[in-house]
PDB file of C-alpha atoms and ligand atoms in Angstrom:
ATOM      1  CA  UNK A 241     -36.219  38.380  26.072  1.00 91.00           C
ATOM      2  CA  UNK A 242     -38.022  41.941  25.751  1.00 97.00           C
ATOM      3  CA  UNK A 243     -36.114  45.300  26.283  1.00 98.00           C
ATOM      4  CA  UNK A 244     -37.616  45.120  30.075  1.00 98.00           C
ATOM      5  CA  UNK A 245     -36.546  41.890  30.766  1.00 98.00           C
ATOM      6  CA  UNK A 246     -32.920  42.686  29.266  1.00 98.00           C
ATOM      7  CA  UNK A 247     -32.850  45.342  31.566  1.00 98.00           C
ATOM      8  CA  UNK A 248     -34.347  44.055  34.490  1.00 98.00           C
ATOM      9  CA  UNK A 249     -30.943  41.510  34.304  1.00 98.00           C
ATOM     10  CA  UNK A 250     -28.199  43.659  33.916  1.00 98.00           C
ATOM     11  CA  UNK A 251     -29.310  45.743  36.697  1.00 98.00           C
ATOM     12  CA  UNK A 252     -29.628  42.554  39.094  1.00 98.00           C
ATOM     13  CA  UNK A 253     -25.827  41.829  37.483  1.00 98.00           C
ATOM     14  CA  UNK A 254     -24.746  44.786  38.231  1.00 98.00           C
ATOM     15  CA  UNK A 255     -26.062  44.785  41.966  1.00 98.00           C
ATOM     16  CA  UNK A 256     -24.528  41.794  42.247  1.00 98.00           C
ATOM     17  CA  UNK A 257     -21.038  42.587  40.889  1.00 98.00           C
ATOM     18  CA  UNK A 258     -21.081  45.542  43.386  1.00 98.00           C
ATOM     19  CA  UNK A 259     -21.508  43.314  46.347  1.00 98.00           C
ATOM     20  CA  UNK A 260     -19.133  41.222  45.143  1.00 97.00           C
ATOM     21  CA  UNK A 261     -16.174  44.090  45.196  1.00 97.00           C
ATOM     22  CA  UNK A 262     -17.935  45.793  47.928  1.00 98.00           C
ATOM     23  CA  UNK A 263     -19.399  48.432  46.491  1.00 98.00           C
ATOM     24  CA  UNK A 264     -22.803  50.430  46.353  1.00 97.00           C
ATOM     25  CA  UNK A 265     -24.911  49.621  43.551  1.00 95.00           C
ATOM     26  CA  UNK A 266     -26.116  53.289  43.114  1.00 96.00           C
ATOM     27  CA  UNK A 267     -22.023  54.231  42.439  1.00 97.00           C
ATOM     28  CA  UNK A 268     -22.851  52.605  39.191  1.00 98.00           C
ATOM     29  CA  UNK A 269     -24.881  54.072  36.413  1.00 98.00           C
ATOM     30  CA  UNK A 270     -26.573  52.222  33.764  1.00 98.00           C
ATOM     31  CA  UNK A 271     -26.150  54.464  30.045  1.00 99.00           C
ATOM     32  CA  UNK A 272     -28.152  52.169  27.868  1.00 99.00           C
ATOM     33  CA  UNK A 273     -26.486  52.583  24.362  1.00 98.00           C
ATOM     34  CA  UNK A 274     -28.876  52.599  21.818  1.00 98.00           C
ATOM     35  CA  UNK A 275     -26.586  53.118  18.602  1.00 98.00           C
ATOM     36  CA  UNK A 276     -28.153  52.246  15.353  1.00 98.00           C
ATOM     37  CA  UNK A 277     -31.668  51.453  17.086  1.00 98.00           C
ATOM     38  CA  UNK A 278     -34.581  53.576  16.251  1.00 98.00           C
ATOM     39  CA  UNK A 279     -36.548  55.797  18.135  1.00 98.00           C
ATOM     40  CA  UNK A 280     -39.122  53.323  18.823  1.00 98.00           C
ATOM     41  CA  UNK A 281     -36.830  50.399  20.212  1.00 98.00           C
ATOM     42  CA  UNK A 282     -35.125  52.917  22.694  1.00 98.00           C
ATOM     43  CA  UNK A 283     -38.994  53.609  24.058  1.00 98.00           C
ATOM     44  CA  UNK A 284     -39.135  50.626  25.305  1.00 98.00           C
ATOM     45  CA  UNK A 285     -36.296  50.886  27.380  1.00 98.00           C
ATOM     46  CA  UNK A 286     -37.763  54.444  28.609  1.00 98.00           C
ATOM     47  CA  UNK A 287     -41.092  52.807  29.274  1.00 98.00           C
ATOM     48  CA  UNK A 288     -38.911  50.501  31.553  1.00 98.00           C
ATOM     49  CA  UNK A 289     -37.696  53.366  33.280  1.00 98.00           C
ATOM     50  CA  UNK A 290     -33.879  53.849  31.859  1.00 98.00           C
ATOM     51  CA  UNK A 291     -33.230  57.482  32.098  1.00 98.00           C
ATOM     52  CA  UNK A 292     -29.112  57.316  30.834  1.00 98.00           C
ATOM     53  CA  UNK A 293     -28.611  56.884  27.312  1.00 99.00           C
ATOM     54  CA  UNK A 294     -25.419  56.727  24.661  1.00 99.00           C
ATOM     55  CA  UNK A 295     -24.588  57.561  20.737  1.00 98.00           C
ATOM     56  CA  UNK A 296     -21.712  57.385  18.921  1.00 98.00           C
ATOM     57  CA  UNK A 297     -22.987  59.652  16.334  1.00 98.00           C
ATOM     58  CA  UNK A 298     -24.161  63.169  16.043  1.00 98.00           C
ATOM     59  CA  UNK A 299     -26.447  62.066  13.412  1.00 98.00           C
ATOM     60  CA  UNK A 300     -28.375  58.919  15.354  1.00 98.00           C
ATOM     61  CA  UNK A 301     -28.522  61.699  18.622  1.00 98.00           C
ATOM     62  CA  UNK A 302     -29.862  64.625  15.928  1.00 98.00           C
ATOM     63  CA  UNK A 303     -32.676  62.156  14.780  1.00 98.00           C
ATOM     64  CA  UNK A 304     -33.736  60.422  18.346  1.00 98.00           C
ATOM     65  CA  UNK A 305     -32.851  62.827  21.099  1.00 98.00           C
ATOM     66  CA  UNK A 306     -35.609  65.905  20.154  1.00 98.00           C
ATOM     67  CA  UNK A 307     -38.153  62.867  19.601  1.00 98.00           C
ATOM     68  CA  UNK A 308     -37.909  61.008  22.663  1.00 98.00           C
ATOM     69  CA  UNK A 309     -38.686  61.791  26.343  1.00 97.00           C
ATOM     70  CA  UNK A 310     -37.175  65.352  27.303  1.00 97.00           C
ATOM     71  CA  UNK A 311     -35.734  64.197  30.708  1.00 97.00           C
ATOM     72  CA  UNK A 312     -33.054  61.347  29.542  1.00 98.00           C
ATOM     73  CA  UNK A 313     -29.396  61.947  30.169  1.00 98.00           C
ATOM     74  CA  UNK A 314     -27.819  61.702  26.792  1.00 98.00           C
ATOM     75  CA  UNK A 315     -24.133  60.415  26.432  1.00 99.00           C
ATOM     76  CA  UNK A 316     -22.323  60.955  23.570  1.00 99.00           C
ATOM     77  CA  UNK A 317     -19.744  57.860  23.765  1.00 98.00           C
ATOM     78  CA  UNK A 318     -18.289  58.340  20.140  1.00 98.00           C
ATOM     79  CA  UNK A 319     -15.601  59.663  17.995  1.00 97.00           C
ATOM     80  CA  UNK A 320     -15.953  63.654  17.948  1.00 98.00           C
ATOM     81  CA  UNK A 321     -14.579  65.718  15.066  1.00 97.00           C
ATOM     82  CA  UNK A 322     -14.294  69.500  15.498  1.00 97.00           C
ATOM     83  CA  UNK A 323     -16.740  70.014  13.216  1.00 98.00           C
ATOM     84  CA  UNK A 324     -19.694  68.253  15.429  1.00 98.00           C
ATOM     85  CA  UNK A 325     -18.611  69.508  18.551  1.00 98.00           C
ATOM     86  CA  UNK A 326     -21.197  72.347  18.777  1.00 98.00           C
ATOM     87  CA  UNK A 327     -23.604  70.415  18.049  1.00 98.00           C
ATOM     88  CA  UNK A 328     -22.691  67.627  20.409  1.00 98.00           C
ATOM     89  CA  UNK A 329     -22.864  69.999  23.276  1.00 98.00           C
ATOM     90  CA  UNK A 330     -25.813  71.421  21.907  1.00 98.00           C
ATOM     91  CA  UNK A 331     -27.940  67.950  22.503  1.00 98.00           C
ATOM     92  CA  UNK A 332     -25.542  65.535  24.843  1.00 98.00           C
ATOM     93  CA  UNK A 333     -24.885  66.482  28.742  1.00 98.00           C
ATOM     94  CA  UNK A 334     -21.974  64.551  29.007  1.00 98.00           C
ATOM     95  CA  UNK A 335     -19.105  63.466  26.413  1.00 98.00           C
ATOM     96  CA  UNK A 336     -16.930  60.807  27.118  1.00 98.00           C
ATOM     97  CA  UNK A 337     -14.734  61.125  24.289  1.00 98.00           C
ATOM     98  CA  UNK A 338     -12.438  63.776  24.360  1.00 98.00           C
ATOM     99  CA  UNK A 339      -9.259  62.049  23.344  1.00 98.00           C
ATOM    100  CA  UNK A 340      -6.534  64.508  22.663  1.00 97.00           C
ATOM    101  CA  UNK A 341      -5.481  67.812  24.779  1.00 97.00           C
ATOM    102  CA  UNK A 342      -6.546  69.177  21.194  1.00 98.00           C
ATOM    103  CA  UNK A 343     -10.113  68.997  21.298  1.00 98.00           C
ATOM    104  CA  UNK A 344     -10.319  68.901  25.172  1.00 98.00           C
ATOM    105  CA  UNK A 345      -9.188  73.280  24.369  1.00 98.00           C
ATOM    106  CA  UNK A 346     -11.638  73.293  21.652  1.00 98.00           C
ATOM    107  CA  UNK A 347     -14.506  71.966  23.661  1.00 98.00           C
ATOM    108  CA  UNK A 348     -13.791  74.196  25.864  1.00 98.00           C
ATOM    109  CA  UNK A 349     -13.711  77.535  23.416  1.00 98.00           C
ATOM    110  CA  UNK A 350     -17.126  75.911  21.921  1.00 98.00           C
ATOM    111  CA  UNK A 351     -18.359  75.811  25.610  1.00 98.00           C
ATOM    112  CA  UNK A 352     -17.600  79.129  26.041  1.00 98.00           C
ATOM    113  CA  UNK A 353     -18.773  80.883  23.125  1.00 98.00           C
ATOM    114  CA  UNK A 354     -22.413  78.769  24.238  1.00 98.00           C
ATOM    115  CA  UNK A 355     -22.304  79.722  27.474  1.00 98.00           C
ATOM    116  CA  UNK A 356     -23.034  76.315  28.708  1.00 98.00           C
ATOM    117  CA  UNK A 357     -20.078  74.167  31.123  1.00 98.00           C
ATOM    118  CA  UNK A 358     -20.502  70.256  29.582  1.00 98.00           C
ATOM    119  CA  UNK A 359     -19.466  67.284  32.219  1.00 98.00           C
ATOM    120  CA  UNK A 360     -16.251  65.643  29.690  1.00 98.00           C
ATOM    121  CA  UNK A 361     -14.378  62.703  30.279  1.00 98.00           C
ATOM    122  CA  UNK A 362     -11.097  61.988  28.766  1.00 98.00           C
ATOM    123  CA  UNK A 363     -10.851  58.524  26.308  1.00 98.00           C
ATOM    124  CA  UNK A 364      -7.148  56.896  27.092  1.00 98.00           C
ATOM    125  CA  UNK A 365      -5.926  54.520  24.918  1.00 98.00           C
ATOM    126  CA  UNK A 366      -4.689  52.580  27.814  1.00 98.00           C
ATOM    127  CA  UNK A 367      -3.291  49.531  25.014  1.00 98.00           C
ATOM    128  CA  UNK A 368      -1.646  51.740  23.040  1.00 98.00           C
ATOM    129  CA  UNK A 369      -3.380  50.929  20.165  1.00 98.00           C
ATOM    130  CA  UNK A 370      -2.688  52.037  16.990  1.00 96.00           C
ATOM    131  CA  UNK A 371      -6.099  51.742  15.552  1.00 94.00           C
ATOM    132  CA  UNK A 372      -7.445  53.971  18.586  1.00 95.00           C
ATOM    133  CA  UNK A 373      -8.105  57.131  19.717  1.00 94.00           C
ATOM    134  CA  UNK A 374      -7.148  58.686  23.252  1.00 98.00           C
ATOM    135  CA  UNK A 375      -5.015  60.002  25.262  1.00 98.00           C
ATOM    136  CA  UNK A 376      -1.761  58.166  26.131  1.00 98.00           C
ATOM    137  CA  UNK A 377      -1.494  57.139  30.251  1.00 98.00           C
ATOM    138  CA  UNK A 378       1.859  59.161  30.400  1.00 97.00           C
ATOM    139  CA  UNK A 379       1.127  62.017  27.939  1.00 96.00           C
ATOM    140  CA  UNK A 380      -2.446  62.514  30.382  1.00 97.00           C
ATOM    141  CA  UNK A 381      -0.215  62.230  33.458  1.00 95.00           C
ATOM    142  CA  UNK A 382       1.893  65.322  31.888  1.00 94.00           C
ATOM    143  CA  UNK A 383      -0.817  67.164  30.105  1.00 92.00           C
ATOM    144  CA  UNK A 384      -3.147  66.957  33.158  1.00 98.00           C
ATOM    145  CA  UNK A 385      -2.911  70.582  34.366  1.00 97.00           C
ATOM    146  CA  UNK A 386      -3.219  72.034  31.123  1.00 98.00           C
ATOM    147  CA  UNK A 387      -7.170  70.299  31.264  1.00 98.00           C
ATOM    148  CA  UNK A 388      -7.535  71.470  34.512  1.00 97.00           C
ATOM    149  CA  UNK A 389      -7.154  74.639  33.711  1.00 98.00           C
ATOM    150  CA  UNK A 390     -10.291  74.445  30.880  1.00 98.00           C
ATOM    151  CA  UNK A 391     -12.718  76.909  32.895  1.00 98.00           C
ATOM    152  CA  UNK A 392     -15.641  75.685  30.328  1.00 98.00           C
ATOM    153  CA  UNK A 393     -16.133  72.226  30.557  1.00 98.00           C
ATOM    154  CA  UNK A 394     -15.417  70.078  33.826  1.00 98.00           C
ATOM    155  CA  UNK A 395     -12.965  67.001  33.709  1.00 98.00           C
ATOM    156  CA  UNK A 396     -14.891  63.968  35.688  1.00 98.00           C
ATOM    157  CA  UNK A 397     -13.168  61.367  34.792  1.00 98.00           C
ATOM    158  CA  UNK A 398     -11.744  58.751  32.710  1.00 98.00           C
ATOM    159  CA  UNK A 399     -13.201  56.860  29.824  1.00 98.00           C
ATOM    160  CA  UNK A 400     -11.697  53.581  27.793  1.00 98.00           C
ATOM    161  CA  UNK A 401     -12.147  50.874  25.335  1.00 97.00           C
ATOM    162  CA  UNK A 402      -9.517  48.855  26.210  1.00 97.00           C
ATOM    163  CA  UNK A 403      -8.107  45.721  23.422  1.00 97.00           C
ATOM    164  CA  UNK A 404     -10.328  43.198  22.091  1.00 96.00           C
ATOM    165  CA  UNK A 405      -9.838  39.945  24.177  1.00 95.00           C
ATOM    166  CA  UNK A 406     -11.250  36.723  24.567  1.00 95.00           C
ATOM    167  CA  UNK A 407     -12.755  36.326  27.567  1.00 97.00           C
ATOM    168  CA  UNK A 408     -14.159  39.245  29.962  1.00 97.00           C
ATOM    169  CA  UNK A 409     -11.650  38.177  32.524  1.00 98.00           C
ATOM    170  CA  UNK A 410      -8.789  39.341  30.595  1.00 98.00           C
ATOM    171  CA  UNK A 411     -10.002  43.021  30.014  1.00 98.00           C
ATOM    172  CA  UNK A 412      -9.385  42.924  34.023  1.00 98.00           C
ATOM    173  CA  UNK A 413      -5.569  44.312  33.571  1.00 98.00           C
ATOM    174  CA  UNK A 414      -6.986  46.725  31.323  1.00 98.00           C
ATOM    175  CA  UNK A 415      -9.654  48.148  33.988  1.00 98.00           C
ATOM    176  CA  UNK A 416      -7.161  48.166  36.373  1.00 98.00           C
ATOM    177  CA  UNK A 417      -4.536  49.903  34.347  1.00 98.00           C
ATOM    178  CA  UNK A 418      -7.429  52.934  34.259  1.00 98.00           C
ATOM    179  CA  UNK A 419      -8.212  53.078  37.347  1.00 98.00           C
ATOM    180  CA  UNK A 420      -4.533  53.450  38.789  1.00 98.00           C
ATOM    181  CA  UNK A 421      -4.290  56.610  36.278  1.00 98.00           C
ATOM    182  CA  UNK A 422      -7.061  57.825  37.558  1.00 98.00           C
ATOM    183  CA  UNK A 423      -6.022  57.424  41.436  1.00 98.00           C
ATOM    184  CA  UNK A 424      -2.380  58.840  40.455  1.00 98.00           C
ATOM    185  CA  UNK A 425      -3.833  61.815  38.609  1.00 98.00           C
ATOM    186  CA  UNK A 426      -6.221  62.612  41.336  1.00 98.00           C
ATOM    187  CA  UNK A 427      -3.056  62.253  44.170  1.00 98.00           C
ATOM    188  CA  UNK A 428      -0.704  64.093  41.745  1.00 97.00           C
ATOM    189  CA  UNK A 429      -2.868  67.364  40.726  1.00 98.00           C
ATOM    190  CA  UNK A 430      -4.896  67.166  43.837  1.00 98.00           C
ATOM    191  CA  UNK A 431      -8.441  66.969  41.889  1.00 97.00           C
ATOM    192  CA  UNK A 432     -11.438  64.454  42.445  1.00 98.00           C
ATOM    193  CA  UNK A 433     -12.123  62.122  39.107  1.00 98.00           C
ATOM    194  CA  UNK A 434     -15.466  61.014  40.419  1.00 98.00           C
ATOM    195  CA  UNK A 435     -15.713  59.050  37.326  1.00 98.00           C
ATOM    196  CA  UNK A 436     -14.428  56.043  35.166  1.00 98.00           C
ATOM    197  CA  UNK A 437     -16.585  54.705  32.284  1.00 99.00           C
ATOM    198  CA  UNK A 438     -15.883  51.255  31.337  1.00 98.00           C
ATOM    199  CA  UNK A 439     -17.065  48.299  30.512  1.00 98.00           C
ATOM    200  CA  UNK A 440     -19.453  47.342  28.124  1.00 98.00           C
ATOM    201  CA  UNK A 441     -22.057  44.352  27.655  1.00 98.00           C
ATOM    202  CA  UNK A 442     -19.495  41.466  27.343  1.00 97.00           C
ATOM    203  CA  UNK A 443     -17.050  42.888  30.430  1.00 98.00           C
ATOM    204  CA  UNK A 444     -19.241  45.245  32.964  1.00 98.00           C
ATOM    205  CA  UNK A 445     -18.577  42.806  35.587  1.00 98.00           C
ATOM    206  CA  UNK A 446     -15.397  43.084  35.595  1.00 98.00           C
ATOM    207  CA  UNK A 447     -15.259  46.676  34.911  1.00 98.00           C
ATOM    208  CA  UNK A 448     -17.450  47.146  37.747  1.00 98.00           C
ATOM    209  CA  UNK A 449     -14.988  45.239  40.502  1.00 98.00           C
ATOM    210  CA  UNK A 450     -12.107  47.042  39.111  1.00 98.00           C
ATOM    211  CA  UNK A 451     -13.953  50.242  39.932  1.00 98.00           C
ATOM    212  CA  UNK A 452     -16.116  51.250  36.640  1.00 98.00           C
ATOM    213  CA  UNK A 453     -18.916  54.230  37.495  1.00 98.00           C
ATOM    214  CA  UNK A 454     -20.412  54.011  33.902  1.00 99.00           C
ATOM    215  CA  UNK A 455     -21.209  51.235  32.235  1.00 98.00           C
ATOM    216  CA  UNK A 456     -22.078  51.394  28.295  1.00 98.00           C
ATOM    217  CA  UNK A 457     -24.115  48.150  27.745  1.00 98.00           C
ATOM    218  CA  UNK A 458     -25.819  48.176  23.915  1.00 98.00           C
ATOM    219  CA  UNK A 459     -26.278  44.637  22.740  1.00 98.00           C
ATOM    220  CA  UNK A 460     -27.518  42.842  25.963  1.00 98.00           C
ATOM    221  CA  UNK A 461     -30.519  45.559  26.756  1.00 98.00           C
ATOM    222  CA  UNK A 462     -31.437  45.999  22.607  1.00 98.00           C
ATOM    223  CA  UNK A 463     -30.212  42.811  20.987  1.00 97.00           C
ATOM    224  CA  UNK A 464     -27.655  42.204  18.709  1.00 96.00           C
ATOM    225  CA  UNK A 465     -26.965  45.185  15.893  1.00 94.00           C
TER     226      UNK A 465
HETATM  227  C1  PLP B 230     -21.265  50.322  20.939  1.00 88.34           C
HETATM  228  C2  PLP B 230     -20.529  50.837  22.105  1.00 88.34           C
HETATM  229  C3  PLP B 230     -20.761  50.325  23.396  1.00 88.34           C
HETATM  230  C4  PLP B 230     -21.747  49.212  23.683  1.00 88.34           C
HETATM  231  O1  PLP B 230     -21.270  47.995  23.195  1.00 88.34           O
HETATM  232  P1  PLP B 230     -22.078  46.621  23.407  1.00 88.34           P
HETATM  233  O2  PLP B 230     -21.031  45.585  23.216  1.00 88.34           O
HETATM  234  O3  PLP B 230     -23.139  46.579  22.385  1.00 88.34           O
HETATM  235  O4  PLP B 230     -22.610  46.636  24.791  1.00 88.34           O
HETATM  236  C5  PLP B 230     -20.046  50.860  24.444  1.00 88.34           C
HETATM  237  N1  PLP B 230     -19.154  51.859  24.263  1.00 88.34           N
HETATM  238  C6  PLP B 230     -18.909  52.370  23.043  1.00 88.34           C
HETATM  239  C7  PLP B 230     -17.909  53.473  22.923  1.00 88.34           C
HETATM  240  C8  PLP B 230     -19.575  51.884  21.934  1.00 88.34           C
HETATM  241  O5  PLP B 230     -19.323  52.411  20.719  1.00 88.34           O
END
């Protein structure tokens, strides 16, 4: 199947998983994550129409972004060091990585000193995995207002990889688990988290019914890596 084609179904599965949980297909975005694909693979997908795309690196974004159409959304869906962080915000709208009250204040100084006011959304480790990054549900739920009160970058939502498991339907409790922290943060600091990013090309579904806004899908628009 080409790029197009790839495309063409995940947006019919995603319509479909929204009527299932009755919800409105355009609630759900589509970032395309083109990690470790070159500049002319990701065309394709432009020449299909995708405007929302995804890195994990600052390198892959450094090499594609400047050469590609100059009216894509660019996500930046991957582990930040300090170090990158300007340039990050220099190329990316919208980070969904931010995974410690750390960096979320350092974004926000970077931010600053650019003059610019990045979209974030905060990774939780929602397994509380030891191999991951993110924030802890009940170290967010107490280190909330402290993000809040970042006036350089603005907090929309809530992003997670949740454990490796075998079938899609199990990430479900995962998903859930997300979205309640997102509904109790929202009720407890009185904010709106318009977003949750979740779900990727072998769970969107699912992610999707339990209330995912962003979807990452790599592998089932480009192919396998
Ligand atoms: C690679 C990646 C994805 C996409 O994964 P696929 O299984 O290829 O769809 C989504 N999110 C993050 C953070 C990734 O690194």
């Amino acid at each position: 199947m080409s790029v197009e084609q790839n495309l063409t179904e995940i947006k019919s599965q995603i319509t479909n998983a929204c009527e299932k949980a009755g919800r409105n297909a355009g609630d759900v975005k589509l970032i395309a994550v083109s990690k470790t694909w070159p500049a002319e693979h990701v065309q394709k997908a432009i020449d299909a129409g995708q405007k929302m795309f995804g890195e994990n690196k600052l390198q892959e974004g450094q090499e594609k972004i400047p050469v590609l159409s100059q009216d894509l959304e660019w996500h930046y869906i991957g582990g930040l060091q300090r170090n990158k962080v300007r340039k990050v915000l220099g190329l990316f709208h919208i980070v969904h990585s931010i995974d410690s009250l750390k960096l979320a204040k350092y974004t926000n100084n970077v931010a600053a000193d650019m003059g610019v006011k990045p979209s974030i959304l905060l990774q939780v480790n929602i397994g509380e995995e030891e191999s991951k990054g993110g924030f802890l549900a009940e170290e967010l739920e107490v280190s909330f207002s402290e993000l809040l009160d970042l006036e350089h970058v603005n907090v929309t939502g809530l992003m997670c990889i949740p454990p490796a498991v075998n079938k899609p339907e199990d990430a479900r409790v995962w998903f859930k688990k997300v979205a309640e922290l997102g509904e109790s943060l929202e009720a407890k600091y009185k904010v709106k988290l318009p977003h949750l990013s979740m779900g990727m090309s072998g769970d969107f579904e699912v992610a999707i019914e339990e209330g995912s806004t962003y979807v990452r899908v790599g592998t089932s628009i480009f192919g396998t890596r």
